[in-house]
PDB file of N, CA and C and ligand atoms in Angstrom:
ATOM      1  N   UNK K   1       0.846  -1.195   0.000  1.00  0.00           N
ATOM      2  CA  UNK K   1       0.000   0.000   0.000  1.00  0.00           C
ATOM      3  C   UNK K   1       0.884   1.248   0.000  1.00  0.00           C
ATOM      4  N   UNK K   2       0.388   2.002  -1.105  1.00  0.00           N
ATOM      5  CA  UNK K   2       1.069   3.471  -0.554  1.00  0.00           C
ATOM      6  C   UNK K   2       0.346   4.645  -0.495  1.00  0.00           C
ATOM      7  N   UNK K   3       1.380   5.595   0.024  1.00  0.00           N
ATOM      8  CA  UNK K   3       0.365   7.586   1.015  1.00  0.00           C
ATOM      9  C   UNK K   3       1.246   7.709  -0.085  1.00  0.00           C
ATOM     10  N   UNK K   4       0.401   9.007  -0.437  1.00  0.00           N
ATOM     11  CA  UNK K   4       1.088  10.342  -0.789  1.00  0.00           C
ATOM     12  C   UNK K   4       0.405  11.678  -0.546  1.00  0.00           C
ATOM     13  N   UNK K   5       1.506  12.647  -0.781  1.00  0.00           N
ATOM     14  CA  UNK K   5       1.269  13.784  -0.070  1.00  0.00           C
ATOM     15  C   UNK K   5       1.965  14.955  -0.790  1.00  0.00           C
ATOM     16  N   UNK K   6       1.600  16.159  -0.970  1.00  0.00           N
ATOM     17  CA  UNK K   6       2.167  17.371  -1.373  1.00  0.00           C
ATOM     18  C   UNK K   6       2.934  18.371  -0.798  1.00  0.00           C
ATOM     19  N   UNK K   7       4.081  18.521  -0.705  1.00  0.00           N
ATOM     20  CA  UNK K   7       4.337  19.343   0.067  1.00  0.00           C
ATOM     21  C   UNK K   7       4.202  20.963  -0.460  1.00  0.00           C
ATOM     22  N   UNK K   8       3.501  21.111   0.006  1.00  0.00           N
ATOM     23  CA  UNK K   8       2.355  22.731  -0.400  1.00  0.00           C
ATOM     24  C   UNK K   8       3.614  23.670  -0.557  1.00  0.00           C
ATOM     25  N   UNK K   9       4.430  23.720   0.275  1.00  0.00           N
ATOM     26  CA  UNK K   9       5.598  25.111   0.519  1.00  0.00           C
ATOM     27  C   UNK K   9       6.666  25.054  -0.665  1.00  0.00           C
ATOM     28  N   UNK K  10       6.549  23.631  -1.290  1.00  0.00           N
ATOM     29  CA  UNK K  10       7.753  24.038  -2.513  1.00  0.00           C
ATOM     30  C   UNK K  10       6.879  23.819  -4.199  1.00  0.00           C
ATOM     31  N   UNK K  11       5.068  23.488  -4.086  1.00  0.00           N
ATOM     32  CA  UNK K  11       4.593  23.540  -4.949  1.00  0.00           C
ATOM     33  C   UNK K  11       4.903  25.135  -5.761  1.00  0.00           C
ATOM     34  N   UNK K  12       4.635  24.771  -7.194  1.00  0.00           N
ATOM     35  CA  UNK K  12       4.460  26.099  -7.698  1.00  0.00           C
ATOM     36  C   UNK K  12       3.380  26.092  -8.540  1.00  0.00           C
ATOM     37  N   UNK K  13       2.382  25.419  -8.308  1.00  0.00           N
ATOM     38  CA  UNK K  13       1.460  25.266  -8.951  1.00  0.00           C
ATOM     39  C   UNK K  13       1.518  24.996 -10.677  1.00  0.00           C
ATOM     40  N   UNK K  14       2.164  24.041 -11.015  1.00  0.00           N
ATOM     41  CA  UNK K  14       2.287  23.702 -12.574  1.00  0.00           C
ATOM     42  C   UNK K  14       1.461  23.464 -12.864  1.00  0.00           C
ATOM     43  N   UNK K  15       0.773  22.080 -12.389  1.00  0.00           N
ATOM     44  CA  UNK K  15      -0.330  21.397 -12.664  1.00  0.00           C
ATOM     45  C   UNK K  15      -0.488  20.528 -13.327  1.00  0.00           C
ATOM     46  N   UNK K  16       1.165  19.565 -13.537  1.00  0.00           N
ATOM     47  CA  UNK K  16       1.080  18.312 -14.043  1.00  0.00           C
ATOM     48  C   UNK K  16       0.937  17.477 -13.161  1.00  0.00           C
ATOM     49  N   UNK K  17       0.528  16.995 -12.080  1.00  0.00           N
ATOM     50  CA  UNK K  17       0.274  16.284 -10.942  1.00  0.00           C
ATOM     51  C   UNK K  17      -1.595  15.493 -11.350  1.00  0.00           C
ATOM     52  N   UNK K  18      -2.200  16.355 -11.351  1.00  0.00           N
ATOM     53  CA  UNK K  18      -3.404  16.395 -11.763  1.00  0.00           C
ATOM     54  C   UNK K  18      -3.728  15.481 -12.993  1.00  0.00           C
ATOM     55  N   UNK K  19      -2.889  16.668 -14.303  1.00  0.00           N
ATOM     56  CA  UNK K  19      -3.259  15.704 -15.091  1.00  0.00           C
ATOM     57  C   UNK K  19      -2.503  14.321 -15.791  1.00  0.00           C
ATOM     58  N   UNK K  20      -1.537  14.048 -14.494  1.00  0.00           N
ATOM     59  CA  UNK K  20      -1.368  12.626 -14.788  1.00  0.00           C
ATOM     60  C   UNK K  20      -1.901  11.889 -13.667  1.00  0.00           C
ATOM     61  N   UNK K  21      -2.533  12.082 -12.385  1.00  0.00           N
ATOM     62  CA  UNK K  21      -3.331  10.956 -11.909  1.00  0.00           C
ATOM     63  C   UNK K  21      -4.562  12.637 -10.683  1.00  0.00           C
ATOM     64  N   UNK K  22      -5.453  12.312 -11.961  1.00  0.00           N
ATOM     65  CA  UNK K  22      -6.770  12.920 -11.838  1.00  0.00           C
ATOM     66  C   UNK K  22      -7.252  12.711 -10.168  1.00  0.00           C
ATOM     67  N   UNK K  23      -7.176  11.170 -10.668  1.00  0.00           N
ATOM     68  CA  UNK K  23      -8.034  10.861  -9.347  1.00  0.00           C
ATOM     69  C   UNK K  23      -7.258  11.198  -7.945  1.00  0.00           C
ATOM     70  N   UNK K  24      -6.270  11.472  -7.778  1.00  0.00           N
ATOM     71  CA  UNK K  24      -5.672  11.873  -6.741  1.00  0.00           C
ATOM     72  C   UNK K  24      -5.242  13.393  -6.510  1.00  0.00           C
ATOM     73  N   UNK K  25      -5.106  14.170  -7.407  1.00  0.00           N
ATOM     74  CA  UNK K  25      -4.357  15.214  -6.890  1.00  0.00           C
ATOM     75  C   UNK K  25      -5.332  16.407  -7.534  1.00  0.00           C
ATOM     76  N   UNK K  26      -5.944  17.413  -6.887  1.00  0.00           N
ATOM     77  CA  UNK K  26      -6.625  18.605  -7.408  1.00  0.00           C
ATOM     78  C   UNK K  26      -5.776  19.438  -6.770  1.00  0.00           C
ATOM     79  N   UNK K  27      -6.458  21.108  -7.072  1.00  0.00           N
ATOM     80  CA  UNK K  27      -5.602  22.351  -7.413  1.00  0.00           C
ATOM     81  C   UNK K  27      -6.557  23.113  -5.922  1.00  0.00           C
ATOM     82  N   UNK K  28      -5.980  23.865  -4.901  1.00  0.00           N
ATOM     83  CA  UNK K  28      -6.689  24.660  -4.324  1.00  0.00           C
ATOM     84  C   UNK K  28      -6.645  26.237  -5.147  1.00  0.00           C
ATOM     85  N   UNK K  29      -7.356  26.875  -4.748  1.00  0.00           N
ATOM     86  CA  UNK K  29      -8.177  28.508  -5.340  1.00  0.00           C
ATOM     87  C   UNK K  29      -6.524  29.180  -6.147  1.00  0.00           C
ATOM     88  N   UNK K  30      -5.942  29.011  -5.616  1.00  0.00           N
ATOM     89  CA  UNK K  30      -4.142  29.348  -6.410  1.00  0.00           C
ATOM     90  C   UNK K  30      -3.710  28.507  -7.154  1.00  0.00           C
ATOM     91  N   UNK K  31      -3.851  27.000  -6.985  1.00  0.00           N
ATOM     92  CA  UNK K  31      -3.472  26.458  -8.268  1.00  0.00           C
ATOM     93  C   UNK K  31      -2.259  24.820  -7.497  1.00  0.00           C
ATOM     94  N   UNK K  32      -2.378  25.647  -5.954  1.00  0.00           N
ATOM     95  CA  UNK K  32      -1.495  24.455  -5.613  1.00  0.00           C
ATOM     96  C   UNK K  32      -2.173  23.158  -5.183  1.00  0.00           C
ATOM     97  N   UNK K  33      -1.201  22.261  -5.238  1.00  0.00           N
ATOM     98  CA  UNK K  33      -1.711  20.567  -5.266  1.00  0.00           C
ATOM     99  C   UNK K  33      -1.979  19.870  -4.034  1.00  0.00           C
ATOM    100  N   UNK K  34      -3.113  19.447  -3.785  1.00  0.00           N
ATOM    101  CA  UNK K  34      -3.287  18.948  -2.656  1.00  0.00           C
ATOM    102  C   UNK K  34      -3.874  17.224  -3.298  1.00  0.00           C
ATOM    103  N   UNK K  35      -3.880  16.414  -2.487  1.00  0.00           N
ATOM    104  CA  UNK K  35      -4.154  15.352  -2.609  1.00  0.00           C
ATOM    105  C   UNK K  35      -5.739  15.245  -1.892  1.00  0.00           C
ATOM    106  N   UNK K  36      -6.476  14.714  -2.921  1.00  0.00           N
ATOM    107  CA  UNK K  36      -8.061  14.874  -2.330  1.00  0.00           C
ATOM    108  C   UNK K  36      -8.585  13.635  -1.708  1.00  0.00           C
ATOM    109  N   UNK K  37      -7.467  12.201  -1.661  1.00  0.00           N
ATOM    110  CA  UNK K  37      -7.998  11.437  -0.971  1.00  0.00           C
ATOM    111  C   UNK K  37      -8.320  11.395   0.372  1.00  0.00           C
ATOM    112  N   UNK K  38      -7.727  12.445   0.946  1.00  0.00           N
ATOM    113  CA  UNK K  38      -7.462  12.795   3.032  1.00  0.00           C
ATOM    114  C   UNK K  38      -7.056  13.853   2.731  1.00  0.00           C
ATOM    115  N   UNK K  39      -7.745  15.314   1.832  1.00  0.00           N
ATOM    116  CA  UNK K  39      -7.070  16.573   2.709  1.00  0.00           C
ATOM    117  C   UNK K  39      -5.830  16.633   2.613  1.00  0.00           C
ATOM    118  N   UNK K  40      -4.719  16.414   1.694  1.00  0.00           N
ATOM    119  CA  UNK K  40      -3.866  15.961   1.778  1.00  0.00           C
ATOM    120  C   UNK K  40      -3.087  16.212   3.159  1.00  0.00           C
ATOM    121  N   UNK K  41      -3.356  14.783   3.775  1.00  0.00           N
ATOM    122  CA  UNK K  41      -2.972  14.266   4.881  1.00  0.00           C
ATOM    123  C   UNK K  41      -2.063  13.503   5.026  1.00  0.00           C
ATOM    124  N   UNK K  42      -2.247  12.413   3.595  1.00  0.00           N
ATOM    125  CA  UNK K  42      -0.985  11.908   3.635  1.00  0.00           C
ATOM    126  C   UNK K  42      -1.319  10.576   4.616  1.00  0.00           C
ATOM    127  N   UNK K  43      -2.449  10.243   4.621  1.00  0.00           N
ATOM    128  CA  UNK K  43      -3.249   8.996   5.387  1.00  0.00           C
ATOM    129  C   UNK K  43      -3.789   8.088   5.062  1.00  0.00           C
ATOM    130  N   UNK K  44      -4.841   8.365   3.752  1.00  0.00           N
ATOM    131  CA  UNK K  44      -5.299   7.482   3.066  1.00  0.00           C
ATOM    132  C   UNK K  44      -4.800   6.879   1.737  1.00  0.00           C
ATOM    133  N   UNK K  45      -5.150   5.269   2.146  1.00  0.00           N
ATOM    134  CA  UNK K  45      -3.963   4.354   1.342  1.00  0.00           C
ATOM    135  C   UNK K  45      -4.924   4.508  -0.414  1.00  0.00           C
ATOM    136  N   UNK K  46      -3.364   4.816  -1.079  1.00  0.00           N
ATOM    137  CA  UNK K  46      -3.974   5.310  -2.608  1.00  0.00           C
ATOM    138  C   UNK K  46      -4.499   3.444  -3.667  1.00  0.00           C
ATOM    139  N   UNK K  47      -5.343   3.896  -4.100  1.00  0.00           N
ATOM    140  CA  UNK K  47      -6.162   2.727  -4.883  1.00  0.00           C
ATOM    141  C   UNK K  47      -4.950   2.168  -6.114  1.00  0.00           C
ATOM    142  N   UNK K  48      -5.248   0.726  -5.677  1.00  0.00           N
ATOM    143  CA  UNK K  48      -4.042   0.364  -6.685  1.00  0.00           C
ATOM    144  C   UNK K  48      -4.220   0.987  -7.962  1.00  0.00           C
ATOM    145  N   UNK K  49      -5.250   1.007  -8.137  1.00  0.00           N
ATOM    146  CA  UNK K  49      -5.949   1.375  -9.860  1.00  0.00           C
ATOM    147  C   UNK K  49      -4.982   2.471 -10.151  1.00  0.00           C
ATOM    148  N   UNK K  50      -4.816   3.277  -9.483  1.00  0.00           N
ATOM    149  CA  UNK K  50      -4.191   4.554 -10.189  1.00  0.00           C
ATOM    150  C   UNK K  50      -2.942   4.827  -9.147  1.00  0.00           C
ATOM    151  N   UNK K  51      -2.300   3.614  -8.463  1.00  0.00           N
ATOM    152  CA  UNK K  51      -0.886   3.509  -8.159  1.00  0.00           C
ATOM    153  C   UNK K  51       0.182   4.467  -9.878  1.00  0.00           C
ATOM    154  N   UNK K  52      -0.269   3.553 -10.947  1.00  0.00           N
ATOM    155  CA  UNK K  52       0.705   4.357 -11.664  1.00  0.00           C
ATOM    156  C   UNK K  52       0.732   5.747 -12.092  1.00  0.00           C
ATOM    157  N   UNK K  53      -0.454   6.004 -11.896  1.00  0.00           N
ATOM    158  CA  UNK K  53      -0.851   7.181 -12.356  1.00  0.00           C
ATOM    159  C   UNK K  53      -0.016   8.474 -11.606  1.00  0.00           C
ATOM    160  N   UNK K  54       0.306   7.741  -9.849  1.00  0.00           N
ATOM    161  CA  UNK K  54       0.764   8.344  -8.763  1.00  0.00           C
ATOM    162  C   UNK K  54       2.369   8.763  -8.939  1.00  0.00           C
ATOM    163  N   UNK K  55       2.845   7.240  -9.670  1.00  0.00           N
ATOM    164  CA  UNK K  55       4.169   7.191  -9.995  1.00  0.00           C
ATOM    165  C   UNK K  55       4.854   8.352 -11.169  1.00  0.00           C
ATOM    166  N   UNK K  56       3.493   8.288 -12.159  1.00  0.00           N
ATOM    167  CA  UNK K  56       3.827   9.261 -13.395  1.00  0.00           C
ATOM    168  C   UNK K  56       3.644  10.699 -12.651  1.00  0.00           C
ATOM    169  N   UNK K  57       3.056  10.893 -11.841  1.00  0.00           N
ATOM    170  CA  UNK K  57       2.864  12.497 -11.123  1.00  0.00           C
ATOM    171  C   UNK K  57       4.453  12.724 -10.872  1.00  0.00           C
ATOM    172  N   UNK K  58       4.763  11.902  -9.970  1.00  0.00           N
ATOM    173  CA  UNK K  58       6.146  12.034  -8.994  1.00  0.00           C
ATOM    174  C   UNK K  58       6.478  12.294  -9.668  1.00  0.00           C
ATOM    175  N   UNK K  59       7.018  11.603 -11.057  1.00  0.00           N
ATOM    176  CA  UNK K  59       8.359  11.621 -11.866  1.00  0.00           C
ATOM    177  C   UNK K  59       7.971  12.942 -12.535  1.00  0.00           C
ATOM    178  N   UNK K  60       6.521  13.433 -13.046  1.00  0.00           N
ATOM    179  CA  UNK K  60       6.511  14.997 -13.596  1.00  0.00           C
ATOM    180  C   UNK K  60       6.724  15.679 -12.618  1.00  0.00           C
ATOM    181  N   UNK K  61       6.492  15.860 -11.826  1.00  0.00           N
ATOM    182  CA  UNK K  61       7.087  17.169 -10.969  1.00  0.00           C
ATOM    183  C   UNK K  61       7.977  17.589 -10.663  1.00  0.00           C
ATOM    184  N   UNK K  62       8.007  18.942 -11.540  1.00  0.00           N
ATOM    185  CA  UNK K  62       9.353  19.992 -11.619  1.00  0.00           C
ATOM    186  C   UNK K  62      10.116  20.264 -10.048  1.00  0.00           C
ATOM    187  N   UNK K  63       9.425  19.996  -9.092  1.00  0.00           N
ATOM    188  CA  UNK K  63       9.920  20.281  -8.243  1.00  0.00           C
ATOM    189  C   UNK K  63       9.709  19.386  -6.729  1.00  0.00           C
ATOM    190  N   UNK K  64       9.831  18.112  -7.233  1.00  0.00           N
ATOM    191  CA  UNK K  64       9.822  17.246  -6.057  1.00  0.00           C
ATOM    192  C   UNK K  64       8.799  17.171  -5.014  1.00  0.00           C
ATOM    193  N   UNK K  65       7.310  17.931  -5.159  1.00  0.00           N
ATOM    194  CA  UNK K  65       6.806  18.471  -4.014  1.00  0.00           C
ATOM    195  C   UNK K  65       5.376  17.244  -3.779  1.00  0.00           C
ATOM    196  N   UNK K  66       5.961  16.250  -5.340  1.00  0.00           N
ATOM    197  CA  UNK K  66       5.175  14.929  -4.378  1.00  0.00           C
ATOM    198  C   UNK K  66       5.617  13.996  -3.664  1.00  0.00           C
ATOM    199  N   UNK K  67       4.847  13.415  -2.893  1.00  0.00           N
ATOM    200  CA  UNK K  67       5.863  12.987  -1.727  1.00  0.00           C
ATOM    201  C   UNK K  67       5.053  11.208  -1.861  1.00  0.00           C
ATOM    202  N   UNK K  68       5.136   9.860  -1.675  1.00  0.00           N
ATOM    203  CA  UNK K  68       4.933   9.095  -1.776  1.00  0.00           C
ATOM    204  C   UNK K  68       6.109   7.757  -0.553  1.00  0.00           C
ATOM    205  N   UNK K  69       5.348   7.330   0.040  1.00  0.00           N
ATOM    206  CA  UNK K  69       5.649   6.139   0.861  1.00  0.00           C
ATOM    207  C   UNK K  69       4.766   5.090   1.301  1.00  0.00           C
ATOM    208  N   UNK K  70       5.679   4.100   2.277  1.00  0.00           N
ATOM    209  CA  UNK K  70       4.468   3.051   1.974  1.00  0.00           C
ATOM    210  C   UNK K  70       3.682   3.119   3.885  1.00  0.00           C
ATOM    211  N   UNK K  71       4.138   4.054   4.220  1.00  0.00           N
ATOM    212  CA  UNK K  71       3.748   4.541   5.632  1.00  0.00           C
ATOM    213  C   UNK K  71       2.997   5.416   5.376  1.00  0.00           C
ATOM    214  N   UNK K  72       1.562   5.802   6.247  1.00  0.00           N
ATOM    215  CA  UNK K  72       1.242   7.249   6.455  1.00  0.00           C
ATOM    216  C   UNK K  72       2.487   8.524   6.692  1.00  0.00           C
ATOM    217  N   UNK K  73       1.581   9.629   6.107  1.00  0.00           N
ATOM    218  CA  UNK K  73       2.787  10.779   6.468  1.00  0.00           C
ATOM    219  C   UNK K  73       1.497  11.748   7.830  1.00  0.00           C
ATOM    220  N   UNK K  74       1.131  11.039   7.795  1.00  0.00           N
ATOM    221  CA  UNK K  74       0.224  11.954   9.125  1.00  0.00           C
ATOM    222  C   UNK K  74       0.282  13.811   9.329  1.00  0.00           C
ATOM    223  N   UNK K  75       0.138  14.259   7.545  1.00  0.00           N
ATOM    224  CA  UNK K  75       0.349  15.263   7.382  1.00  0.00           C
ATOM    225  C   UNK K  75       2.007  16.183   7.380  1.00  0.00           C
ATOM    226  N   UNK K  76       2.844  15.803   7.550  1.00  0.00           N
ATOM    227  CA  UNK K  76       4.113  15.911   7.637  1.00  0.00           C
ATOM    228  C   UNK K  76       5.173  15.422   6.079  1.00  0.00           C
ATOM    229  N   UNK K  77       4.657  15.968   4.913  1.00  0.00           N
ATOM    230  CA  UNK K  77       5.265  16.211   3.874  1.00  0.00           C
ATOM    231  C   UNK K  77       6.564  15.634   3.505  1.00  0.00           C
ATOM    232  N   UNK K  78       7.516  16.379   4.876  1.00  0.00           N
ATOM    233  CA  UNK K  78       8.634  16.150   4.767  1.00  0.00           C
ATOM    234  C   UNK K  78       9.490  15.209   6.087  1.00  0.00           C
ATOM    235  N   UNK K  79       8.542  14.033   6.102  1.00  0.00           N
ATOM    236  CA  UNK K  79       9.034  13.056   7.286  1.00  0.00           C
ATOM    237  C   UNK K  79       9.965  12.137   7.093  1.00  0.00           C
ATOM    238  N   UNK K  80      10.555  12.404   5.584  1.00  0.00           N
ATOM    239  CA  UNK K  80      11.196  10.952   5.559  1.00  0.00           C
ATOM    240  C   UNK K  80      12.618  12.215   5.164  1.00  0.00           C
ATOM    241  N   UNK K  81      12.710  13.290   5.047  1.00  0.00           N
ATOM    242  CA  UNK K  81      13.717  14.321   4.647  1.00  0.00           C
ATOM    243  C   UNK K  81      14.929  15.121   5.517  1.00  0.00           C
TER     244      UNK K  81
HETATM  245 FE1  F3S V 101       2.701  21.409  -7.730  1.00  0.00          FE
HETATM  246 FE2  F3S V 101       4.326  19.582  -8.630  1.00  0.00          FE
HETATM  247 FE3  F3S V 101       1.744  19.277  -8.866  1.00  0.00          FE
HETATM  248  S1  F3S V 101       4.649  21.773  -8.710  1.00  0.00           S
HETATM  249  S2  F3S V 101       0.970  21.339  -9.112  1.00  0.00           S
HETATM  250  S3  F3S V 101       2.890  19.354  -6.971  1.00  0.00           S
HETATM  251  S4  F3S V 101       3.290  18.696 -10.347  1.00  0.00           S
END
């Protein structure tokens, strides 16, 4: 099983996160990425179905600010850093 999570403070709102796995990642009122399965909390375990979809986000992002493990991040972005 794996969390993932955004870390909001180094997003810059691109917005390739989204459109490579829809089902997980939307835009708040500015444009940055939050994960809509938990608020991005970083708690709820992501659906295998769109595991790759999760993987293709990571690898687009210009700036590292998705975060993915096989632990909860209990809101803490940067717990494994
Ligand atoms: Fe932000 Fe990276 Fe998504 S910069 S909008 S978390 S692809």
């Amino acid at each position: 099983a794996y969390y993932t999570i955004v870390d909001q403070e180094t997003c810059i709102a691109c917005g390739a996160c989204g459109a490579s796995a829809p089902d997980i990642y939307d835009y708040d009122d500015e444009g940055i990425a939050f994960v809509m399965l938990d608020e991005n909390q970083g708690t709820a375990v992501v659906p295998e179905e769109v595991e790759e979809d999760m993987h293709d986000a990571l690898e687009g992002c210009p700036t590292e600010s998705i975060k993915i493990d096989s632990s909860p991040f209990n809101g803490d972005a940067l717990k494994n850093e």
